[in-house]
XYZ file of C-alpha atoms in Angstrom:
580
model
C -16.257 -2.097 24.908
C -13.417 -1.097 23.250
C -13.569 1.295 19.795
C -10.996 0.328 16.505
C -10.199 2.740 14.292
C -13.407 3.082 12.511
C -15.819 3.267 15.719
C -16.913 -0.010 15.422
C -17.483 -1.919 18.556
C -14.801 -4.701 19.759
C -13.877 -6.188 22.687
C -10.744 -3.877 24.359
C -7.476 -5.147 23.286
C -4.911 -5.424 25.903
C -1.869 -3.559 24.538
C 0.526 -3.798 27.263
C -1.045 -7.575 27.919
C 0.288 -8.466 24.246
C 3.587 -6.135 25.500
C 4.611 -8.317 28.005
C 3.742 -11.747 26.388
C 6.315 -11.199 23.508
C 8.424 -10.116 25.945
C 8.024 -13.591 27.260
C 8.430 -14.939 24.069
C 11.903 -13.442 23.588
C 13.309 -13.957 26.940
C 12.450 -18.033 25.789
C 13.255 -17.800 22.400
C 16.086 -20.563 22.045
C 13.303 -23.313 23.647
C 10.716 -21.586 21.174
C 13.497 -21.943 18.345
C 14.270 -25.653 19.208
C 10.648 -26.392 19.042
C 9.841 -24.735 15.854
C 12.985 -26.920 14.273
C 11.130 -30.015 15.263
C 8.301 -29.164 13.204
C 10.964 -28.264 10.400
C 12.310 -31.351 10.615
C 9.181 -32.867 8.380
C 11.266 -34.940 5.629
C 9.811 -37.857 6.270
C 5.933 -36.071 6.831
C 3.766 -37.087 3.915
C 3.385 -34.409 1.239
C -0.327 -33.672 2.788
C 1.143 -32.531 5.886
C 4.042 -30.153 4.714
C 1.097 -28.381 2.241
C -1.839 -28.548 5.490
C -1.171 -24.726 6.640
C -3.984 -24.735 9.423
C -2.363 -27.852 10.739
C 1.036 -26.095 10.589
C 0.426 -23.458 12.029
C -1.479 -24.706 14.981
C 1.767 -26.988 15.283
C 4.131 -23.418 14.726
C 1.729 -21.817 17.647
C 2.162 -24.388 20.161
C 5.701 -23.745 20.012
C 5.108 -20.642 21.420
C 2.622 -21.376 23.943
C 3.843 -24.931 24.843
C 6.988 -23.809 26.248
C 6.900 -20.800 27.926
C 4.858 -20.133 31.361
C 1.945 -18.392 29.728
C -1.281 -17.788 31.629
C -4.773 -19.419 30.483
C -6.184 -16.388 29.164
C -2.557 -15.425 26.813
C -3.102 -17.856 24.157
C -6.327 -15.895 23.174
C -4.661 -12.264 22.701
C -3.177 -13.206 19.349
C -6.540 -14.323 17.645
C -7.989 -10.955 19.396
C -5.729 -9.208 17.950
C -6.123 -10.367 14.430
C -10.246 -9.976 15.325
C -9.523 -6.774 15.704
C -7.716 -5.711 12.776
C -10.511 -7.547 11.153
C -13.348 -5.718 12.294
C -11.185 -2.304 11.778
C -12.061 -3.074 7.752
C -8.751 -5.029 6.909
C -10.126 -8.483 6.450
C -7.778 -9.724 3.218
C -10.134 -10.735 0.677
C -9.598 -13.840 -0.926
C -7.445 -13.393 -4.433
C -7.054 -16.141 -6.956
C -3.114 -16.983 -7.526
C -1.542 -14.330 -4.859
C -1.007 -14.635 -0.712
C -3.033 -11.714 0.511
C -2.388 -11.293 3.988
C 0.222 -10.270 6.195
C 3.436 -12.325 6.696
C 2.504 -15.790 7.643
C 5.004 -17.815 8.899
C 3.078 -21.168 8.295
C 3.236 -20.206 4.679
C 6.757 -19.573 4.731
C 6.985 -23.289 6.100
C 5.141 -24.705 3.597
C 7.230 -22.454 0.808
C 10.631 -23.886 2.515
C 9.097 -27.553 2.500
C 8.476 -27.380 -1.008
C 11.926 -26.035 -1.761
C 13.362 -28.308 0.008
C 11.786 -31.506 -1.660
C 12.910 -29.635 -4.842
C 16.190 -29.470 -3.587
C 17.808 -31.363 -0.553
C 16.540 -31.550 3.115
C 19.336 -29.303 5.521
C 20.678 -30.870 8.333
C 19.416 -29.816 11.723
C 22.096 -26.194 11.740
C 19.949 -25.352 8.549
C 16.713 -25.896 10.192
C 17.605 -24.238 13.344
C 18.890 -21.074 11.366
C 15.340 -21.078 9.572
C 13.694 -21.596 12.214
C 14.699 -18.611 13.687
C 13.464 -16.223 10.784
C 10.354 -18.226 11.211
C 10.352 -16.828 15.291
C 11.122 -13.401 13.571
C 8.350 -13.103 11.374
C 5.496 -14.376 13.787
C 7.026 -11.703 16.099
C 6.908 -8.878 13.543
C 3.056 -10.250 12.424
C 1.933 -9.622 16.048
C 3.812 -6.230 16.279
C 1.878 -5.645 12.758
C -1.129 -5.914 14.001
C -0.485 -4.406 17.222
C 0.758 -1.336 15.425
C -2.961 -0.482 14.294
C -4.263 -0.756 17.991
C -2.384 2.463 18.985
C -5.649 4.447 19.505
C -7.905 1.909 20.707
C -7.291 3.569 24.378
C -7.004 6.753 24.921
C -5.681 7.877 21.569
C -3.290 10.431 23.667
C -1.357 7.805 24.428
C -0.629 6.673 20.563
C 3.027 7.902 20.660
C 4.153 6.010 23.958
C 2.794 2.719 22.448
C 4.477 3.326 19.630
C 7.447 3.729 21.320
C 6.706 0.440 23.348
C 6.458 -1.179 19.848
C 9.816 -0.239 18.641
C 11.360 -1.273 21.855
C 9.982 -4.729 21.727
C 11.505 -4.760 17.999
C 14.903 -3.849 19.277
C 14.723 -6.332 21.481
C 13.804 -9.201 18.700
C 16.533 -7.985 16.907
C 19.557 -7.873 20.035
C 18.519 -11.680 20.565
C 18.152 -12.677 16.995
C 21.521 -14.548 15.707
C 23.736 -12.585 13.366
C 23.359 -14.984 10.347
C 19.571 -13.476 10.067
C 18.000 -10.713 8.107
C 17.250 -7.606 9.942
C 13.309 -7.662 8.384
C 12.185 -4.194 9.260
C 14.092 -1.818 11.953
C 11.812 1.141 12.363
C 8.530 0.405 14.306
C 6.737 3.288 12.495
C 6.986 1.420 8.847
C 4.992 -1.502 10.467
C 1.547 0.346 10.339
C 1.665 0.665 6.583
C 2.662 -2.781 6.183
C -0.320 -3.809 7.888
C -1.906 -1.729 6.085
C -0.771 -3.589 2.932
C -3.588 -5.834 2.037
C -6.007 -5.872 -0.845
C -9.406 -5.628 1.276
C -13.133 -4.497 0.404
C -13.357 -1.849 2.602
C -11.920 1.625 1.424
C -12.829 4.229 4.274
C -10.486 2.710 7.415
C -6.863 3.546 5.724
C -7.932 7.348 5.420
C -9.453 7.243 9.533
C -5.925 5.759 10.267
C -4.293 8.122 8.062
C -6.078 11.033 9.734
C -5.186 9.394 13.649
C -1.586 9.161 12.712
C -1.786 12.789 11.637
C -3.760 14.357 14.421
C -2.285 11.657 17.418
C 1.595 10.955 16.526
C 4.539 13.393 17.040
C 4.980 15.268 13.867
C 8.214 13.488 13.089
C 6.291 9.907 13.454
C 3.553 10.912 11.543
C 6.198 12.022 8.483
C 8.101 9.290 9.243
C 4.322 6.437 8.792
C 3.807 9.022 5.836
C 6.968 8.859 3.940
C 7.335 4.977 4.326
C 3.114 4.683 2.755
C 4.720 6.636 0.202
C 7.195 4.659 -1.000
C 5.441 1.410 -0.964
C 2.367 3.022 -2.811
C 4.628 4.405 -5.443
C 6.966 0.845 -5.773
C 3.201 -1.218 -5.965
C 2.053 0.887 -8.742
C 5.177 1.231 -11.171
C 5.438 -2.312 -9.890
C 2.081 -3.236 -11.511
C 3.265 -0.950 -14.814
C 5.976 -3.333 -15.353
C 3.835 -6.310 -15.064
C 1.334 -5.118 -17.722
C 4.221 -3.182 -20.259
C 6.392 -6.935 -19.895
C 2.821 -8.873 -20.209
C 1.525 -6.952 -23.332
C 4.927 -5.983 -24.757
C 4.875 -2.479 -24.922
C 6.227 0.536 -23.444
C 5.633 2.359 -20.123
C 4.015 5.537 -21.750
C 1.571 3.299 -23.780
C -1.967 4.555 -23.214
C -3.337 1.897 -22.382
C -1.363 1.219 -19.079
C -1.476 5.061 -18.978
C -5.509 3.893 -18.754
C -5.295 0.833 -16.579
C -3.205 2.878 -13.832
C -5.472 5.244 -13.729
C -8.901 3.959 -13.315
C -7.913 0.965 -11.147
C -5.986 2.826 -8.607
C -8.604 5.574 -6.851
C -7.715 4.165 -3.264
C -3.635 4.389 -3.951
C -4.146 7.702 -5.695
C -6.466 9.068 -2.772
C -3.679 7.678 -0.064
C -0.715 9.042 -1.997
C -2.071 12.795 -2.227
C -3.039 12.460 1.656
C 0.795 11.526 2.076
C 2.726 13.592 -0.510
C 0.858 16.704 1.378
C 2.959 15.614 4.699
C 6.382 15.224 2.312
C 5.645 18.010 0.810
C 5.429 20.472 3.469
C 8.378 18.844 4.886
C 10.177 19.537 2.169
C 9.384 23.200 2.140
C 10.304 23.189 5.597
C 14.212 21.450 4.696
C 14.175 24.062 1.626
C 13.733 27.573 3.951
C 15.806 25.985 6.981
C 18.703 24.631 4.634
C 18.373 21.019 6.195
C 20.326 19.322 3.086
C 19.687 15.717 4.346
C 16.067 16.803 5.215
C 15.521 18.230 1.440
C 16.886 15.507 0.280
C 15.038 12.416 1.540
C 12.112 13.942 0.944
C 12.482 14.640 -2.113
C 13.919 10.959 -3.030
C 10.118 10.009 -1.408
C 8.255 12.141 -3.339
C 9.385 11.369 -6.156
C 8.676 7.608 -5.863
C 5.422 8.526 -5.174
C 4.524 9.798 -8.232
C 6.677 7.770 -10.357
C 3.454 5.932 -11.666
C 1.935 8.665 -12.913
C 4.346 11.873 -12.865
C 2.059 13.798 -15.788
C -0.940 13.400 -13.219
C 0.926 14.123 -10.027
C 2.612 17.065 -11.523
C 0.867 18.900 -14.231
C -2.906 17.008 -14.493
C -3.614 17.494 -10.610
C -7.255 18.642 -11.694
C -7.178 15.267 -13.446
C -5.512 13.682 -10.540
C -8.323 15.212 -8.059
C -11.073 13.443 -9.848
C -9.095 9.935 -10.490
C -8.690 10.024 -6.325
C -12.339 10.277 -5.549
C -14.429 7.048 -4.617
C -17.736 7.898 -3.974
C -18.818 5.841 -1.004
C -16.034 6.839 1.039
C -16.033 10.722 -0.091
C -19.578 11.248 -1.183
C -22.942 11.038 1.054
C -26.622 11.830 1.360
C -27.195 14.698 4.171
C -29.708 13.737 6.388
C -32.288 16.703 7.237
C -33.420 17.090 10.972
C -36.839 15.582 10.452
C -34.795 12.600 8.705
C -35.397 12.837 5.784
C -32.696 12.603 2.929
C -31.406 15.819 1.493
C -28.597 17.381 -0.733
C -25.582 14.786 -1.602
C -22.838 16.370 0.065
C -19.408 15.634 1.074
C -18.507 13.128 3.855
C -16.128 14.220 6.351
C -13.039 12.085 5.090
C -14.372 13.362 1.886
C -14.041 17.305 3.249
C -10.654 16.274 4.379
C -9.402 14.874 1.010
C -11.034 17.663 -0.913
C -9.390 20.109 1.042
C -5.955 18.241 0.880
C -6.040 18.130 -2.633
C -6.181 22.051 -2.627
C -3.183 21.858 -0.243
C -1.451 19.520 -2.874
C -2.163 21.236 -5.825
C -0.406 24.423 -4.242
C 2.199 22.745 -2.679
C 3.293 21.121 -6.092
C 2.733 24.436 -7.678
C 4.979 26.363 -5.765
C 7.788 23.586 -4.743
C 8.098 22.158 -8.803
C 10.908 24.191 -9.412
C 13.280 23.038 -6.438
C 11.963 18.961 -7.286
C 13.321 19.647 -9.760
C 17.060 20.811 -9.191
C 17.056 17.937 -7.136
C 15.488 14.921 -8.847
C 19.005 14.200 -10.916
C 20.104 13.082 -7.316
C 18.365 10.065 -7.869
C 18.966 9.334 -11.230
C 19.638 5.452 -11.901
C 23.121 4.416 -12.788
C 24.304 1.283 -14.227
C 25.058 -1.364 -12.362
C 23.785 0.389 -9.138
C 20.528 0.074 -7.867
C 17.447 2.302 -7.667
C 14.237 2.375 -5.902
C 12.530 2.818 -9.600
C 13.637 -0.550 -10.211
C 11.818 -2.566 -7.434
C 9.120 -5.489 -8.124
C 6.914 -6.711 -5.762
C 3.195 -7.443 -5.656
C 1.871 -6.176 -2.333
C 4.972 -4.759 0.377
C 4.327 -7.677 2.279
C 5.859 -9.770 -0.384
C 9.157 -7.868 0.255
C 9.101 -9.821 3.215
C 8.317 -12.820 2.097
C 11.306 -12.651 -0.384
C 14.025 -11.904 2.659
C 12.552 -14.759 4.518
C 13.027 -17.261 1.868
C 16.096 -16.307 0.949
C 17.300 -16.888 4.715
C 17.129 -20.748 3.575
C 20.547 -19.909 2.224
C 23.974 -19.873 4.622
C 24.909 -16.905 2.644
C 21.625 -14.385 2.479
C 22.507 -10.908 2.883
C 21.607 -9.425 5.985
C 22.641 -6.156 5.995
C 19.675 -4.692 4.360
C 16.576 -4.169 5.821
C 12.524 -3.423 4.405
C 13.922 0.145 4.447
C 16.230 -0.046 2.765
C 14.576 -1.481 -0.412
C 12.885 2.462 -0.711
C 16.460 4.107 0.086
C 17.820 6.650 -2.842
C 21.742 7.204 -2.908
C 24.801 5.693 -1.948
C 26.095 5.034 2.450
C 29.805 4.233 3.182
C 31.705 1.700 0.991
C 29.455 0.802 -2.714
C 25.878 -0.082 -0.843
C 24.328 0.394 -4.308
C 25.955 -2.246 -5.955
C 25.465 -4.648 -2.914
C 22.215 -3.535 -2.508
C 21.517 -4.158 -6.271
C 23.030 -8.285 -5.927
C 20.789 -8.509 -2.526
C 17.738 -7.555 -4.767
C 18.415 -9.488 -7.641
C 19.077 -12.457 -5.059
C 15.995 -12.864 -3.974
C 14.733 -15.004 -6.377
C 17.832 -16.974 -7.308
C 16.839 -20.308 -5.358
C 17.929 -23.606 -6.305
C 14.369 -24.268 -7.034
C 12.917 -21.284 -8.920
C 13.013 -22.116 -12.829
C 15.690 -19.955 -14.485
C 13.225 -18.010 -16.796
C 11.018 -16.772 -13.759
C 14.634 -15.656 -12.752
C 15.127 -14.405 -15.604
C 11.759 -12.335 -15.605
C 11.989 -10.695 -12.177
C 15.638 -9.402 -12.508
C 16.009 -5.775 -11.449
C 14.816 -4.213 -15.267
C 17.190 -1.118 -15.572
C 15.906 -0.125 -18.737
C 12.484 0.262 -16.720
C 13.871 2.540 -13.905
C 15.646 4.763 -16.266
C 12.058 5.120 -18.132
C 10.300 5.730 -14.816
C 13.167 8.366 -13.878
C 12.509 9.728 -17.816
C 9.013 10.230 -17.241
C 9.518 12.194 -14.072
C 12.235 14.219 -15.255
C 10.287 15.190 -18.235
C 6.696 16.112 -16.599
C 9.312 18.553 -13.740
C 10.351 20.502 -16.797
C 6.735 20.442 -18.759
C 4.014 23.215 -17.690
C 0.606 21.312 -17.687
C -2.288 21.627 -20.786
C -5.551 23.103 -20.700
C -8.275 20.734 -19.061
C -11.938 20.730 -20.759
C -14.642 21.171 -18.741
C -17.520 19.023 -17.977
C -21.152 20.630 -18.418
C -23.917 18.093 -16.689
C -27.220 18.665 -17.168
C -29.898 16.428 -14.939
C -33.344 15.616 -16.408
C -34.812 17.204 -14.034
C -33.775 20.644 -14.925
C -33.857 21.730 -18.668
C -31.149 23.202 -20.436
C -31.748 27.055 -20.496
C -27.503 28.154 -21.561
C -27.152 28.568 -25.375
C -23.022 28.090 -24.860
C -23.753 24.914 -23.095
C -26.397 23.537 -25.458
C -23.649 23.928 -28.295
C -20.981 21.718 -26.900
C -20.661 18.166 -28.010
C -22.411 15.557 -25.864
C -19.835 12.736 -24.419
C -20.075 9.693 -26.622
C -21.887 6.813 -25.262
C -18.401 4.958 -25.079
C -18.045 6.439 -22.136
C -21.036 4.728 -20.510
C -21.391 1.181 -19.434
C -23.988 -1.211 -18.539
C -23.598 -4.070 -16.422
C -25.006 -5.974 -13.568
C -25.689 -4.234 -10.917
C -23.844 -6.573 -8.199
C -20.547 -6.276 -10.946
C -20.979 -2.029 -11.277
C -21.147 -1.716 -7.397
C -18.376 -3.865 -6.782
C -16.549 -1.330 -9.576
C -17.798 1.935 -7.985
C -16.699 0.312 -4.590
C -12.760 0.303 -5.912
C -13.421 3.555 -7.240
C -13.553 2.579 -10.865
C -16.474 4.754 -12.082
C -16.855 8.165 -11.533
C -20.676 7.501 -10.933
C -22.890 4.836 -11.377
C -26.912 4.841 -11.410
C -30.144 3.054 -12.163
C -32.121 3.244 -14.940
C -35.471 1.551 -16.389
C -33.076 -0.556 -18.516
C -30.465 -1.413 -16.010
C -27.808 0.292 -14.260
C -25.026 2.795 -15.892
C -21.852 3.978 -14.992
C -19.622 6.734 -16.265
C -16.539 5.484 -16.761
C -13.468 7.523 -15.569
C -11.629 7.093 -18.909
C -13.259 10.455 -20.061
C -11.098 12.257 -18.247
C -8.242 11.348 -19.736
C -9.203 11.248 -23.189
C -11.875 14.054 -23.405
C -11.007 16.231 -20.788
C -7.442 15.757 -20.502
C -7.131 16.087 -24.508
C -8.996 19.740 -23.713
C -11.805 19.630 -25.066
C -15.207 20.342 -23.399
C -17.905 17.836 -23.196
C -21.865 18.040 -22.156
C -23.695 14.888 -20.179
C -27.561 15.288 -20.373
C -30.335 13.225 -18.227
C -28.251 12.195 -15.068
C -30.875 11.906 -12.527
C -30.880 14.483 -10.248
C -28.654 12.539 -7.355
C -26.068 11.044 -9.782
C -25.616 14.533 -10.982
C -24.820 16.131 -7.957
C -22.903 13.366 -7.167
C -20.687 14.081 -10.741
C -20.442 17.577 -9.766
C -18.657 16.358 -6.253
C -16.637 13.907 -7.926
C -14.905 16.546 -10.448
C -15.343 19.662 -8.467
C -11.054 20.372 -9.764
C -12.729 20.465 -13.223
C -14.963 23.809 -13.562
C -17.596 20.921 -13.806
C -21.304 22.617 -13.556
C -24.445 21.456 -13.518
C -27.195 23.200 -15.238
C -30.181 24.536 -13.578
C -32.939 26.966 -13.624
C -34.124 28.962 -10.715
């Protein structure tokens, strides 16, 4: 038996097996191609066929299989694969009203069907040039998912599989026709993107953080890093535009200021992990003199804390707390005669605690020279900035190229990459890139107004560049600290006893299946039961009481959920009252 990335049993997956079958697939790809355009050529299909996705893509699959001398036991390493990625914790969960998975290209059928019966059916050039994207894309889902099996061998060997994945990429790429999109050139930005999924599982993306750190050559590892990054920090200003457009207000509102905060533990957690890489390669770029170095990692960090710039920057004792998810960070040490014992940290949550202390330093000492160089990246008019993306999940990204490859004229020069890229190439590539992004939506069939709404907002990238610019040149506020006091150990301080106790806003009851499913996301800074239900603390506190400085006093946590409090805001001077 094989082991996945979080040591759970699974069959072994045959990397070089999977190697050599889309090898196969591209040395056949014009019979593949052909095929896949007679399944395109549906017009006359009834309209439950062109919407039946399992049928499609069983139809889509034996184009690849079908026609191309593939051995019995080679159908079966796709569906391992996506097993396996599975099992490693990154089963999509089910969301009403968005596509959560990775790139599908029987969905992308079914979106070109319908814009076709909106619009007019191509003739067969059209449906051959689509049906090569569609080739792309299922090759770049099964690199996907074979970029997370680097370290099911002998994790050693990580960095020559990765190379084997980016030379099977070239490869799609040298045979694709020039009228396509060039979806994603670097092999290394492919294990974020799969990576990219809204799942219920929390713990995998730090063990595969922490095996790209301690398996990949260092530039690979910055490289995976600085690319997680970027997409992190273009989701969550991403989902600040939706709410400030949705609600009508502005980006420094408090209640968005809220929402991002509580709802975003696992991004928060992920981006500190990352900006620690960035940041010490920036520090590296600033004592060597490497200009382009300095440079493009500083354009990377700051996207990554364009969401929240006052946390990232001056709260990071605020920031430490908002990162933590209990279940992930937080467990019960087990005492040799088995018997449960202190709550203590877990070892992903000793290696986030003590990155955290890295970060905090890092940003400490390396504020200064951020800032000198952030007006490199300030958004100009009529040009186009990274602050200014909108996209749900990075996959979507994808899924806007590919459907804009139904048109003759789609821009191709651009890549996934280059949707993160700060500054200008040869020639005006900010303008150009600025049409290709507003482009992606301007389809025959999308109404006008939804055009309309997802335009590139440049009045919302110069606020997000505001934001950062003023936190670099403001020194951070005092923090209040949190005195918690367990009923099983009386009060016994005098100073302690006279500060305020937290108002009982700041606790909520609920069921207990809806509170775990909260504390699972990270939402809570601690939930526990009670002879009346169960309780959570909710992590607004921290903002409003704590980050407003003023001190606060929780009494009668059980003992557990009190230590646990104490591990959760350890940044905070939080203490926990006891007597000897």
């Amino acid at each position: 038996m094989g082991r996945i990335v979080t040591g759970k049993p699974f069959g072994q997956v045959p990397f070089q097996a999977n190697v050599d079958l889309l090898r196969l697939f591209l040395t056949h790809r014009e019979n593949i191609v052909e095929s896949i355009e007679a399944v395109l050529n549906a017009q006359r299909k009834p309209i439950a066929y062109q919407q039946d996705q399992s049928l499609l893509s069983r139809h889509f699959e034996d184009c690849f299989f079908s026609r191309t001398a593939v051995t019995a036991s080679q159908p079966r390493l796709r569906a391992h694969l996506e097993e396996a990625h599975w099992a490693g914790g990154f089963r999509p969960r089910q969301v009403e009203g968005l596509h959560n998975d990775l790139i599908d290209p029987a969905e992308m059928m079914i979106r070109a069907f319908y814009c076709w019966q909106q619009t007019r059916w191509p003739g067969r050039n059209g449906r051959m040039r689509y049906a090569h994207t569609l080739f792309n894309l299922y090759v770049i889902r099964w690199l996907q998912f074979m970029s997370m099996r680097l370290w099911d061998e002998d994790p050693t060997g990580a960095g020559g599989r990765l190379t084997e994945i980016q030379g099977v990429l070239d490869e799609l790429w040298k045979s694709s026709p020039a009228d396509q999109p060039v979806i994603v050139r670097d092999a290394r930005w492919l294990i974020p993107l799969a990576q990219s999924l809204i799942t219920d599982e929390l713990a995998p993306y730090f063990e595969v953080a922490q095996q790209v750190s301690e398996t990949l050559q260092e530039a690979d590892a910055l490289e995976i890093q600085k690319a997680h990054v970027r997409m992190l920090g273009g989701h969550l200003t991403s989902q600040i535009r939706y709410h400030c457009t949705k609600e009508g207000v502005s980006v420094n509102e408090h209640s968005v200021v809220l929402r991002t905060r509580t709802s975003n533990a696992l991004d928060f957690a992920l981006l500190v992990q990352g900006l620690v890489v960035l940041l010490k390669a920036y520090d590296g770029a600033l004592q060597s003199g490497d200009e382009r170095m300095r440079l493009d990692m500083a354009g990377a960090i700051c996207q990554g804390i364009s969401a929240d710039p006052e946390l990232f920057l001056n709260r990071v004792d605020l920031l430490s707390a908002y990162s933590m998810i209990e279940h992930v960070f937080i467990a019960q040490e087990v005492k040799e005669e088995g018997r449960e014992g202190n709550v203590v940290y877990s070892p992903l949550g000793q290696r986030h605690v003590r990155l955290l202390r890295e970060y905090g330093a890092l940003i400490d000492r390396l504020i200064k020279a951020l800032r000198d160089d952030l007006p490199r990246f300030r958004p100009v008019d009529g040009g186009y900035s990274p602050y200014g993306v909108i996209f749900g999940l990075p996959s979507h990204l994808i899924e806007h190229m590919a459907l804009k490859a139904l048109q003759h004229d789609a821009e191709t020069r651009f890549s996934l990459e280059d949707v993160f890229e700060d500054g200008d190439d040869d020639g005006d590539p900010s303008a150009a890139k600025l049409a290709w992004v507003n482009g992606w939506r301007k389809l025959p069939h999308i109404d006008r107004e939804v055009q309309r709404l997802y335009e590139y907002p440049q009045q919302f990238a110069e606020d997000v560049y505001d934001r950062i610019e003023n936190e670099l040149r403001r020194s951070g506020a005092r923090t209040g600290r949190l005195y918690i006091v367990s009923v099983d150990n009386p009060e016994t301080d005098s100073h302690a006893s006279a500060i305020p106790e937290l108002p009982s806003c700041y606790f909520v009851s609920a069921e207990r299946a809806q509170l775990l499913a909260g504390l699972r996301e990270g939402h809570f800074l601690v939930g526990y039961e009670t002879p009346g239900g169960w309780i959570a603390l909710k992590k607004d506190l921290l903002t409003e009481v704590l980050g407003a400085g003023r001190d606060a006093r929780i009494v009668g946590l059980p003992l557990d959920a009190a230590q646990v409090l104490r591990l959760m805001c350890t940044a905070l001077g939080c203490i926990r009252e006891s007597t000897s």
